[in-house]
PDB file of C-alpha atoms in Angstrom:
ATOM      1  CA  LYS A   1    -165.986  50.677   0.351  1.00  0.00           C
ATOM      2  CA  ILE A   2    -169.295  51.944  -1.019  1.00  0.00           C
ATOM      3  CA  ASP A   3    -171.163  49.064   0.640  1.00  0.00           C
ATOM      4  CA  SER A   4    -169.620  49.820   4.025  1.00  0.00           C
ATOM      5  CA  LEU A   5    -170.390  53.540   3.642  1.00  0.00           C
ATOM      6  CA  GLN A   6    -173.987  52.765   2.717  1.00  0.00           C
ATOM      7  CA  THR A   7    -174.270  50.469   5.734  1.00  0.00           C
ATOM      8  CA  GLU A   8    -172.873  53.183   7.998  1.00  0.00           C
ATOM      9  CA  LEU A   9    -175.172  55.803   6.459  1.00  0.00           C
ATOM     10  CA  LYS A  10    -178.188  53.562   7.080  1.00  0.00           C
ATOM     11  CA  LYS A  11    -177.141  53.141  10.737  1.00  0.00           C
ATOM     12  CA  VAL A  12    -176.926  56.919  11.151  1.00  0.00           C
ATOM     13  CA  ALA A  13    -180.282  57.446   9.406  1.00  0.00           C
ATOM     14  CA  ASP A  14    -181.952  54.751  11.543  1.00  0.00           C
ATOM     15  CA  GLU A  15    -180.547  56.274  14.740  1.00  0.00           C
ATOM     16  CA  ARG A  16    -181.724  59.741  13.720  1.00  0.00           C
ATOM     17  CA  GLU A  17    -185.204  58.382  12.991  1.00  0.00           C
ATOM     18  CA  ALA A  18    -185.337  56.653  16.392  1.00  0.00           C
ATOM     19  CA  ILE A  19    -184.171  59.821  18.180  1.00  0.00           C
ATOM     20  CA  ASP A  20    -186.815  61.885  16.351  1.00  0.00           C
ATOM     21  CA  THR A  21    -189.480  59.366  17.411  1.00  0.00           C
ATOM     22  CA  TYR A  22    -188.316  59.439  21.040  1.00  0.00           C
ATOM     23  CA  LEU A  23    -188.215  63.244  21.145  1.00  0.00           C
ATOM     24  CA  THR A  24    -191.708  63.445  19.628  1.00  0.00           C
ATOM     25  CA  ARG A  25    -192.883  61.014  22.334  1.00  0.00           C
ATOM     26  CA  PHE A  26    -191.210  63.208  24.947  1.00  0.00           C
ATOM     27  CA  ASP A  27    -193.128  66.253  23.686  1.00  0.00           C
ATOM     28  CA  SER A  28    -196.407  64.335  23.838  1.00  0.00           C
ATOM     29  CA  LEU A  29    -195.502  62.918  27.252  1.00  0.00           C
ATOM     30  CA  ASP A  30    -194.809  66.305  28.842  1.00  0.00           C
ATOM     31  CA  PHE A  31    -197.207  68.586  26.962  1.00  0.00           C
ATOM     32  CA  ASP A  32    -200.231  66.257  27.036  1.00  0.00           C
ATOM     33  CA  VAL A  33    -199.877  63.215  29.300  1.00  0.00           C
ATOM     34  CA  TYR A  34    -198.052  64.898  32.224  1.00  0.00           C
ATOM     35  CA  SER A  35    -199.666  68.332  31.876  1.00  0.00           C
ATOM     36  CA  HIS A  36    -203.170  66.834  31.907  1.00  0.00           C
ATOM     37  CA  ALA A  37    -202.413  64.031  34.408  1.00  0.00           C
ATOM     38  CA  LYS A  38    -203.352  61.322  31.885  1.00  0.00           C
ATOM     39  CA  TRP A  39    -201.539  58.673  33.905  1.00  0.00           C
ATOM     40  CA  GLU A  40    -203.190  55.814  32.018  1.00  0.00           C
ATOM     41  CA  LEU A  41    -201.239  56.901  28.904  1.00  0.00           C
ATOM     42  CA  LEU A  42    -197.798  56.952  30.531  1.00  0.00           C
ATOM     43  CA  GLY A  43    -197.192  53.397  29.311  1.00  0.00           C
ATOM     44  CA  VAL A  44    -197.001  54.650  25.714  1.00  0.00           C
ATOM     45  CA  SER A  45    -193.562  56.103  26.476  1.00  0.00           C
ATOM     46  CA  HIS A  46    -192.523  54.319  29.701  1.00  0.00           C
ATOM     47  CA  ASP A  47    -191.582  50.661  30.148  1.00  0.00           C
ATOM     48  CA  GLU A  48    -193.529  48.815  32.851  1.00  0.00           C
ATOM     49  CA  ASN A  49    -190.291  48.369  34.845  1.00  0.00           C
ATOM     50  CA  ILE A  50    -188.834  51.842  34.276  1.00  0.00           C
ATOM     51  CA  VAL A  51    -186.242  53.003  36.798  1.00  0.00           C
ATOM     52  CA  VAL A  52    -186.743  56.694  37.563  1.00  0.00           C
ATOM     53  CA  THR A  53    -184.156  58.698  39.505  1.00  0.00           C
ATOM     54  CA  TYR A  54    -185.458  61.901  41.091  1.00  0.00           C
ATOM     55  CA  PRO A  55    -183.517  65.100  41.910  1.00  0.00           C
ATOM     56  CA  ASP A  56    -182.960  64.058  45.533  1.00  0.00           C
ATOM     57  CA  GLY A  57    -181.476  60.727  44.412  1.00  0.00           C
ATOM     58  CA  HIS A  58    -184.312  58.378  45.360  1.00  0.00           C
ATOM     59  CA  GLN A  59    -185.626  55.951  42.746  1.00  0.00           C
ATOM     60  CA  THR A  60    -188.776  54.166  41.729  1.00  0.00           C
ATOM     61  CA  THR A  61    -188.519  50.888  39.841  1.00  0.00           C
ATOM     62  CA  ASP A  62    -191.834  50.534  38.029  1.00  0.00           C
ATOM     63  CA  ILE A  63    -194.374  52.692  36.247  1.00  0.00           C
ATOM     64  CA  LYS A  64    -197.014  52.460  38.993  1.00  0.00           C
ATOM     65  CA  ALA A  65    -194.621  53.820  41.627  1.00  0.00           C
ATOM     66  CA  HIS A  66    -193.518  56.563  39.210  1.00  0.00           C
ATOM     67  CA  ILE A  67    -197.129  57.640  38.691  1.00  0.00           C
ATOM     68  CA  GLU A  68    -197.635  57.802  42.464  1.00  0.00           C
ATOM     69  CA  GLU A  69    -194.604  60.136  42.664  1.00  0.00           C
ATOM     70  CA  LEU A  70    -196.084  62.422  39.987  1.00  0.00           C
ATOM     71  CA  LYS A  71    -199.588  62.766  41.416  1.00  0.00           C
ATOM     72  CA  PRO A  72    -198.983  64.868  44.580  1.00  0.00           C
ATOM     73  CA  MET A  73    -197.975  68.056  42.762  1.00  0.00           C
ATOM     74  CA  PHE A  74    -201.351  68.095  41.004  1.00  0.00           C
ATOM     75  CA  VAL A  75    -203.121  68.100  44.400  1.00  0.00           C
ATOM     76  CA  PHE A  76    -201.754  71.500  45.484  1.00  0.00           C
ATOM     77  CA  ALA A  77    -200.997  72.855  41.992  1.00  0.00           C
ATOM     78  CA  PRO A  78    -203.695  71.401  39.716  1.00  0.00           C
ATOM     79  CA  ASP A  79    -202.609  73.652  36.837  1.00  0.00           C
ATOM     80  CA  THR A  80    -199.128  72.039  36.743  1.00  0.00           C
ATOM     81  CA  ARG A  81    -197.899  71.794  33.161  1.00  0.00           C
ATOM     82  CA  ILE A  82    -194.933  71.713  30.814  1.00  0.00           C
ATOM     83  CA  VAL A  83    -195.441  73.680  27.604  1.00  0.00           C
ATOM     84  CA  GLU A  84    -192.052  73.737  25.901  1.00  0.00           C
ATOM     85  CA  HIS A  85    -188.794  71.877  25.424  1.00  0.00           C
ATOM     86  CA  PRO A  86    -186.397  74.647  24.353  1.00  0.00           C
ATOM     87  CA  VAL A  87    -183.502  72.175  24.212  1.00  0.00           C
ATOM     88  CA  LYS A  88    -183.882  68.588  23.053  1.00  0.00           C
ATOM     89  CA  PHE A  89    -181.414  66.169  21.536  1.00  0.00           C
ATOM     90  CA  GLY A  90    -180.341  62.572  21.575  1.00  0.00           C
ATOM     91  CA  SER A  91    -177.649  60.091  20.708  1.00  0.00           C
ATOM     92  CA  GLY A  92    -177.976  56.349  20.361  1.00  0.00           C
ATOM     93  CA  ASP A  93    -180.577  55.192  22.871  1.00  0.00           C
ATOM     94  CA  LEU A  94    -180.393  58.344  25.040  1.00  0.00           C
ATOM     95  CA  THR A  95    -182.416  61.552  24.849  1.00  0.00           C
ATOM     96  CA  CYS A  96    -182.291  64.794  26.793  1.00  0.00           C
ATOM     97  CA  VAL A  97    -184.913  67.530  27.035  1.00  0.00           C
ATOM     98  CA  THR A  98    -185.109  70.711  29.065  1.00  0.00           C
ATOM     99  CA  GLY A  99    -188.194  72.679  29.904  1.00  0.00           C
ATOM    100  CA  TYR A 100    -190.105  74.444  32.634  1.00  0.00           C
ATOM    101  CA  ILE A 101    -192.647  73.033  35.041  1.00  0.00           C
ATOM    102  CA  LEU A 102    -195.254  75.784  35.463  1.00  0.00           C
ATOM    103  CA  GLY A 103    -198.095  76.052  37.942  1.00  0.00           C
ATOM    104  CA  THR A 104    -199.723  77.787  40.882  1.00  0.00           C
ATOM    105  CA  PHE A 105    -199.757  76.735  44.543  1.00  0.00           C
ATOM    106  CA  SER A 106    -203.547  77.184  44.689  1.00  0.00           C
ATOM    107  CA  LYS A 107    -204.811  74.284  46.847  1.00  0.00           C
ATOM    108  CA  PRO A 108    -203.807  72.958  50.283  1.00  0.00           C
ATOM    109  CA  MET A 109    -200.602  70.891  50.225  1.00  0.00           C
ATOM    110  CA  PRO A 110    -200.930  67.619  52.173  1.00  0.00           C
ATOM    111  CA  ILE A 111    -197.927  67.026  54.454  1.00  0.00           C
ATOM    112  CA  GLY A 112    -199.065  63.864  56.232  1.00  0.00           C
ATOM    113  CA  LYS A 113    -201.082  62.912  59.317  1.00  0.00           C
ATOM    114  CA  GLY A 114    -204.062  64.871  57.995  1.00  0.00           C
ATOM    115  CA  LYS A 115    -202.156  68.163  58.016  1.00  0.00           C
ATOM    116  CA  THR A 116    -201.811  70.588  55.119  1.00  0.00           C
ATOM    117  CA  ILE A 117    -199.991  73.781  54.218  1.00  0.00           C
ATOM    118  CA  ALA A 118    -202.313  76.573  53.101  1.00  0.00           C
ATOM    119  CA  PRO A 119    -201.902  77.663  49.484  1.00  0.00           C
ATOM    120  CA  THR A 120    -199.885  80.819  48.899  1.00  0.00           C
ATOM    121  CA  GLY A 121    -201.325  81.564  45.464  1.00  0.00           C
ATOM    122  CA  LYS A 122    -197.771  81.925  44.158  1.00  0.00           C
ATOM    123  CA  THR A 123    -196.869  80.755  40.677  1.00  0.00           C
ATOM    124  CA  PHE A 124    -193.776  78.771  39.840  1.00  0.00           C
ATOM    125  CA  LYS A 125    -191.605  78.332  36.775  1.00  0.00           C
ATOM    126  CA  LEU A 126    -189.202  75.551  37.594  1.00  0.00           C
ATOM    127  CA  PRO A 127    -186.402  74.749  35.124  1.00  0.00           C
ATOM    128  CA  MET A 128    -186.107  71.005  34.605  1.00  0.00           C
ATOM    129  CA  CYS A 129    -184.157  68.477  32.577  1.00  0.00           C
ATOM    130  CA  THR A 130    -184.994  64.873  31.770  1.00  0.00           C
ATOM    131  CA  VAL A 131    -182.545  62.302  30.415  1.00  0.00           C
ATOM    132  CA  GLY A 132    -184.173  59.174  29.046  1.00  0.00           C
ATOM    133  CA  HIS A 133    -182.700  55.766  28.171  1.00  0.00           C
ATOM    134  CA  TRP A 134    -184.801  53.994  25.538  1.00  0.00           C
ATOM    135  CA  LYS A 135    -185.192  50.377  24.476  1.00  0.00           C
ATOM    136  CA  ASN A 136    -187.721  48.969  22.016  1.00  0.00           C
ATOM    137  CA  GLY A 137    -189.520  52.313  21.756  1.00  0.00           C
ATOM    138  CA  LYS A 138    -189.999  52.906  25.490  1.00  0.00           C
ATOM    139  CA  MET A 139    -188.015  54.557  28.245  1.00  0.00           C
ATOM    140  CA  ILE A 140    -186.402  52.012  30.541  1.00  0.00           C
ATOM    141  CA  ALA A 141    -184.665  54.636  32.686  1.00  0.00           C
ATOM    142  CA  GLU A 142    -185.392  58.293  33.341  1.00  0.00           C
ATOM    143  CA  ASN A 143    -183.276  60.800  35.252  1.00  0.00           C
ATOM    144  CA  LEU A 144    -185.128  63.915  36.407  1.00  0.00           C
ATOM    145  CA  PHE A 145    -183.374  67.138  37.386  1.00  0.00           C
ATOM    146  CA  TRP A 146    -184.749  70.297  38.982  1.00  0.00           C
ATOM    147  CA  ASP A 147    -183.900  72.456  41.981  1.00  0.00           C
ATOM    148  CA  ASN A 148    -186.232  71.648  44.899  1.00  0.00           C
ATOM    149  CA  GLN A 149    -184.960  74.642  46.915  1.00  0.00           C
ATOM    150  CA  SER A 150    -185.804  77.003  44.053  1.00  0.00           C
ATOM    151  CA  PHE A 151    -189.264  75.435  43.851  1.00  0.00           C
ATOM    152  CA  MET A 152    -189.869  75.940  47.592  1.00  0.00           C
ATOM    153  CA  LYS A 153    -188.743  79.578  47.322  1.00  0.00           C
ATOM    154  CA  GLN A 154    -191.002  80.228  44.341  1.00  0.00           C
ATOM    155  CA  ILE A 155    -194.104  78.877  46.096  1.00  0.00           C
ATOM    156  CA  GLY A 156    -193.301  80.827  49.260  1.00  0.00           C
ATOM    157  CA  LEU A 157    -192.244  77.953  51.536  1.00  0.00           C
ATOM    158  CA  ALA A 158    -188.527  78.807  51.782  1.00  0.00           C
ATOM    159  CA  LYS A 159    -186.348  81.897  51.838  1.00  0.00           C
TER     160      LYS A 159
END
């Protein structure tokens, strides 16, 4: 019985250590890599073939496509950042963090065909949540949640 309890205790300790590592990576990912658009470092936490599901349900299926999805916000809100994860936890190979995407609509927003929307100068504080599925130290799937309508209202593009 003692051997089986020690084995079980080691499993729990190993899982806790992995979760702590993943959550530390998440902090670094959001607070440094994302907030400073250091796209070349995204591979530290993301698998090359990561599947990312966005709030509207569309998906990307590799890191390069994911990076291309992240870049546009920094064009019209170059001060975009995440500075805290007030809630973060994990279980097994899954982690979950919440936070706020902060920024200012301070530059023209490209909308295609050479057209832009003029900046409103409005700030935004967008609640978000990310659920990550990890394997071999990297995220293989990421589910992103935020309210696009709330974002549009905050930057003055919706009522």
